[in-house]
Short mmCIF file of C-alpha atoms in Angstrom, two decimals:
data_model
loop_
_atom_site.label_atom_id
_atom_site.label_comp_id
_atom_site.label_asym_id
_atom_site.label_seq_id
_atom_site.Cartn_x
_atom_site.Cartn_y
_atom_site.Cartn_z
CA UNK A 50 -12.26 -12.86 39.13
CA UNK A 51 -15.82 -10.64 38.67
CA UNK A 52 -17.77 -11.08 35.56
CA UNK A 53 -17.49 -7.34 33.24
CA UNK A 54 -20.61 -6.82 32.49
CA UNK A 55 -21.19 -5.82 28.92
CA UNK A 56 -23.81 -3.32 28.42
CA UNK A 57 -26.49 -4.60 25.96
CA UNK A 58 -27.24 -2.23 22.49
CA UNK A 59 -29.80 0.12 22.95
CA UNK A 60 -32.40 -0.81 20.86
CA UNK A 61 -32.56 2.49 18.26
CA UNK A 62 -28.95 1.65 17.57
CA UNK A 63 -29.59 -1.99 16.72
CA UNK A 64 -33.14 -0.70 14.74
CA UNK A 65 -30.99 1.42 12.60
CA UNK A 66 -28.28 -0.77 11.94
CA UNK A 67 -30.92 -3.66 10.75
CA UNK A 68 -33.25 -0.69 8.34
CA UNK A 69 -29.35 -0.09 6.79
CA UNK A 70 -28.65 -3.64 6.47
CA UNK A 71 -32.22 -3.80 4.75
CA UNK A 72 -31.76 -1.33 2.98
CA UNK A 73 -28.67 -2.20 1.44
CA UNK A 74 -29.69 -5.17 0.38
CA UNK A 75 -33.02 -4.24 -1.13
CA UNK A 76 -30.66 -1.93 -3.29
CA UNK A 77 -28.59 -4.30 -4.40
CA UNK A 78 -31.56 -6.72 -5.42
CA UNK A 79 -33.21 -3.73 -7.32
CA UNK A 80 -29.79 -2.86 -8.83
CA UNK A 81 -29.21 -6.48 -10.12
CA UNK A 82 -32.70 -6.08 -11.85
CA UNK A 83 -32.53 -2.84 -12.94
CA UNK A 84 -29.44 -0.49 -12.06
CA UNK A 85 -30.67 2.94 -12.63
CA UNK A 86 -33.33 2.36 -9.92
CA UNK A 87 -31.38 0.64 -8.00
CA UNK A 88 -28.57 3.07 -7.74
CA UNK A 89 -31.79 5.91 -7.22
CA UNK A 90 -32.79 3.91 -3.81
CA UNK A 91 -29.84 3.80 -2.79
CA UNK A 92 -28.71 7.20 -3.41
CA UNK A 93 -32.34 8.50 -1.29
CA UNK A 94 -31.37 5.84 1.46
CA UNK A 95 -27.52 7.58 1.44
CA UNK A 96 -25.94 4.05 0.48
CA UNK A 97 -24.27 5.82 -2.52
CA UNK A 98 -22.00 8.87 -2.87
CA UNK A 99 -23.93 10.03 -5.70
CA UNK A 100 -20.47 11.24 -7.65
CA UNK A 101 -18.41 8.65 -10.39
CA UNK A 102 -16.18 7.98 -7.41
CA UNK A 103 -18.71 7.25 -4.90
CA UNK A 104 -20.36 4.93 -7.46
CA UNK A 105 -17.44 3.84 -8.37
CA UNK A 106 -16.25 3.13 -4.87
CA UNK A 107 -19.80 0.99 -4.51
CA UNK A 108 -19.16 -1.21 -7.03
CA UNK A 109 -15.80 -2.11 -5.94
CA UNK A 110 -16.48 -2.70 -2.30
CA UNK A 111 -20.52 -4.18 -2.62
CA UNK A 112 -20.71 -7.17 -2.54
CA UNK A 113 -23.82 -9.34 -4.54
CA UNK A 114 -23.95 -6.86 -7.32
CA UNK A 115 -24.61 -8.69 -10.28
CA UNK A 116 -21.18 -8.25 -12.56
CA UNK A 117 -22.92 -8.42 -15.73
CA UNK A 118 -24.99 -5.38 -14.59
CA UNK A 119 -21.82 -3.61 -13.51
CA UNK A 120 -20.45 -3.91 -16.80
CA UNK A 121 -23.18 -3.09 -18.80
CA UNK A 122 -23.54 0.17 -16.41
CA UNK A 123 -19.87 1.22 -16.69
CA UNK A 124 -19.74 0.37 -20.68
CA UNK A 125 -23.05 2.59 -21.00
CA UNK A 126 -22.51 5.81 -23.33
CA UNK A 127 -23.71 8.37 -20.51
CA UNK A 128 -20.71 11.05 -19.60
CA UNK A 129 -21.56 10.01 -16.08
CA UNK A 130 -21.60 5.83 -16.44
CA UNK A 131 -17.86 6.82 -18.39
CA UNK A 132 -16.87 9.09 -15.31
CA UNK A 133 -17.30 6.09 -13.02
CA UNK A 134 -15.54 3.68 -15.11
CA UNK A 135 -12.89 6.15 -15.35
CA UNK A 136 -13.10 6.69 -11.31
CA UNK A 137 -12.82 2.58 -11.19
CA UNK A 138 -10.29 2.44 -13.25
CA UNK A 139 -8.40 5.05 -11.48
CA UNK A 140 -8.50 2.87 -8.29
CA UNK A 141 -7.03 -0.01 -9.37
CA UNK A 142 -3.74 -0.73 -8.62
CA UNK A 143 -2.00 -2.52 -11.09
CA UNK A 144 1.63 -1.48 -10.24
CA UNK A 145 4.18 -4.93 -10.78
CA UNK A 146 1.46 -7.14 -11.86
CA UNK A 147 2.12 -9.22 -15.42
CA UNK A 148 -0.15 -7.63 -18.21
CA UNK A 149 -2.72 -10.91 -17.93
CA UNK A 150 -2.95 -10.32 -14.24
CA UNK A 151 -3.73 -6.70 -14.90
CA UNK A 152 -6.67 -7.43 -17.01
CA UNK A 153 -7.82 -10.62 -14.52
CA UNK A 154 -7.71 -7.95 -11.66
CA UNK A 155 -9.62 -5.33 -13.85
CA UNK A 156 -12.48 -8.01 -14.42
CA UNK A 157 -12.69 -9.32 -10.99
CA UNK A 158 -15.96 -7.46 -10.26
CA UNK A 159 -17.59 -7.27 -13.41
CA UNK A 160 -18.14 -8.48 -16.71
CA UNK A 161 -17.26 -6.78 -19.90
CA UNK A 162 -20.62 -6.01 -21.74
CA UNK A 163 -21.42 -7.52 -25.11
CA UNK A 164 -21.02 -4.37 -27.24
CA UNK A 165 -17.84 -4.37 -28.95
CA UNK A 166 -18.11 -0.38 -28.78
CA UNK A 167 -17.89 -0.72 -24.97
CA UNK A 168 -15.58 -3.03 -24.65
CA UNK A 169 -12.70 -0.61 -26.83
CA UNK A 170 -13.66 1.96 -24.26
CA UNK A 171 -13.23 0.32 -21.19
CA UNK A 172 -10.33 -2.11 -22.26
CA UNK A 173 -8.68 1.34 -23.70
CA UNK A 174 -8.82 3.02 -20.26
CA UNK A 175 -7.68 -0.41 -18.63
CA UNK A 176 -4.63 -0.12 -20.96
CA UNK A 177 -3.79 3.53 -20.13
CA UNK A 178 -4.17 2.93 -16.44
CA UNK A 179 -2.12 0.13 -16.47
CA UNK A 180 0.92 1.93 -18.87
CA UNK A 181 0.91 5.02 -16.25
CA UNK A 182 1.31 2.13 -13.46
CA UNK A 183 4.08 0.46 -15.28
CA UNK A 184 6.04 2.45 -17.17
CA UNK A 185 8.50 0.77 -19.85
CA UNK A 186 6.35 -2.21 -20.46
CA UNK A 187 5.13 -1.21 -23.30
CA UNK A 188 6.12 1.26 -25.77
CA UNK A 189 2.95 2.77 -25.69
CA UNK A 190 -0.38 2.99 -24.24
CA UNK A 191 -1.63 1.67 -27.72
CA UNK A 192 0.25 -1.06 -28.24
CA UNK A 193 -1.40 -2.11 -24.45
CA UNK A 194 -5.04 -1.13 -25.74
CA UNK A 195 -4.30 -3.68 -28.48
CA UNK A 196 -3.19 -6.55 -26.94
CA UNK A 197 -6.16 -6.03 -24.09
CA UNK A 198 -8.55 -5.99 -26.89
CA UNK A 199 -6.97 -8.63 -28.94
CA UNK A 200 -6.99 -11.20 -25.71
CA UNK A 201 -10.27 -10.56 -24.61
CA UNK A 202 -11.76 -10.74 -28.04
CA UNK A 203 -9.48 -14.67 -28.52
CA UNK A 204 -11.32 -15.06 -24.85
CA UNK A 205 -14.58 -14.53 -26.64
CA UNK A 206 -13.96 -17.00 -29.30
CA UNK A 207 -12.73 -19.42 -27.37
CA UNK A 208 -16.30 -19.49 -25.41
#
C-alpha cells in the first residue's frame, strides 16, 4: 500500500484560524472583567451577532464566560440586555423535563444576579417559557413564576 499524502495547511489559513482563536479568547477575558467591552471587541472582531439572539446564542454556546457576569448582563434593566434574556430563554428547551430540572437547566450557564428585581424578571420569563413547553402542568403561568421564585429564594436561604 502507498502512503496518501496529506497536504499541509497553508499558512494564511492556519494564521487566521490562531488571530480568531486569540481573539476569542481575549473577548471572553475582557467580558469576564467587564461585559460591555467585552461584548464591543468582540462584536468589531465579528465573534458576536450583535442582535439579542446572536448574544444570546454566545452565551449559550461560549464557553469560559464567567456565569455571574452572564447573569448580571441578562438581569440588567436595558430593553436590549431583556431582549437577550428573552432570546435565551426562548432557546431552551424544556419540553418533558420535571419543574426542578427546568429551572437546573435554565441556570446551567449562569448565575441569577443578586437583585431581587432581576431575579422576578428572569425567573418570570423562565416560568412562561416553561408553561408554553408543558402545557397542563400548571394551571397557570403564575402559579409557575411563584414556585420558581419561591425555590430559588429557599435556595438563597439555605446558603
Amino acid at each position: 500500500g502507498g502512503v496518501v499524502a496529506t497536504a499541509p495547511v497553508p499558512p494564511t489559513k492556519f494564521a487566521a484560524a490562531l488571530q480568531f482563536k486569540q481573539e476569542l479568547q481575549t473577548g471572553v477575558a475582557l467580558f469576564n472583567l467587564k461585559p460591555k467591552k467585552g461584548l464591543e471587541y468582540l462584536r468589531k472582531t465579528s465573534h458576536v451577532e450583535w442582535s439579542p439572539q446572536g448574544v444570546a446564542r454566545f452565551f449559550a454556546t461560549t464557553p469560559g464566560l464567567d456565569k455571574t457576569q452572564v447573569g448580571d448582563y441578562m438581569g440588567d434593566m436595558g430593553d436590549f440586555n431583556k431582549e437577550v434574556l428573552y432570546c435565551y430563554v426562548d432557546n431552551l428547551d424544556f419540553s418533558g423535563m420535571h419543574f426542578d430540572d427546568g429551572i437546573r437547566h435554565f441556570l446551567a450557564k449562569f448565575r441569577l444576579p443578586g437583585e431581587a428585581q432581576k431575579i422576578d424578571r428572569m425567573m418570570e420569563k423562565f416560568a412562561a417559557r416553561y408553561c408554553q413547553l408543558n402545557p397542563g402542568v400548571f394551571d397557570s403561568a403564575d402559579t409557575a413564576y411563584v414556585l420558581a421564585y419561591s425555590l430559588i429564594m429557599l435556595n438563597t436561604d439555605a446558603h
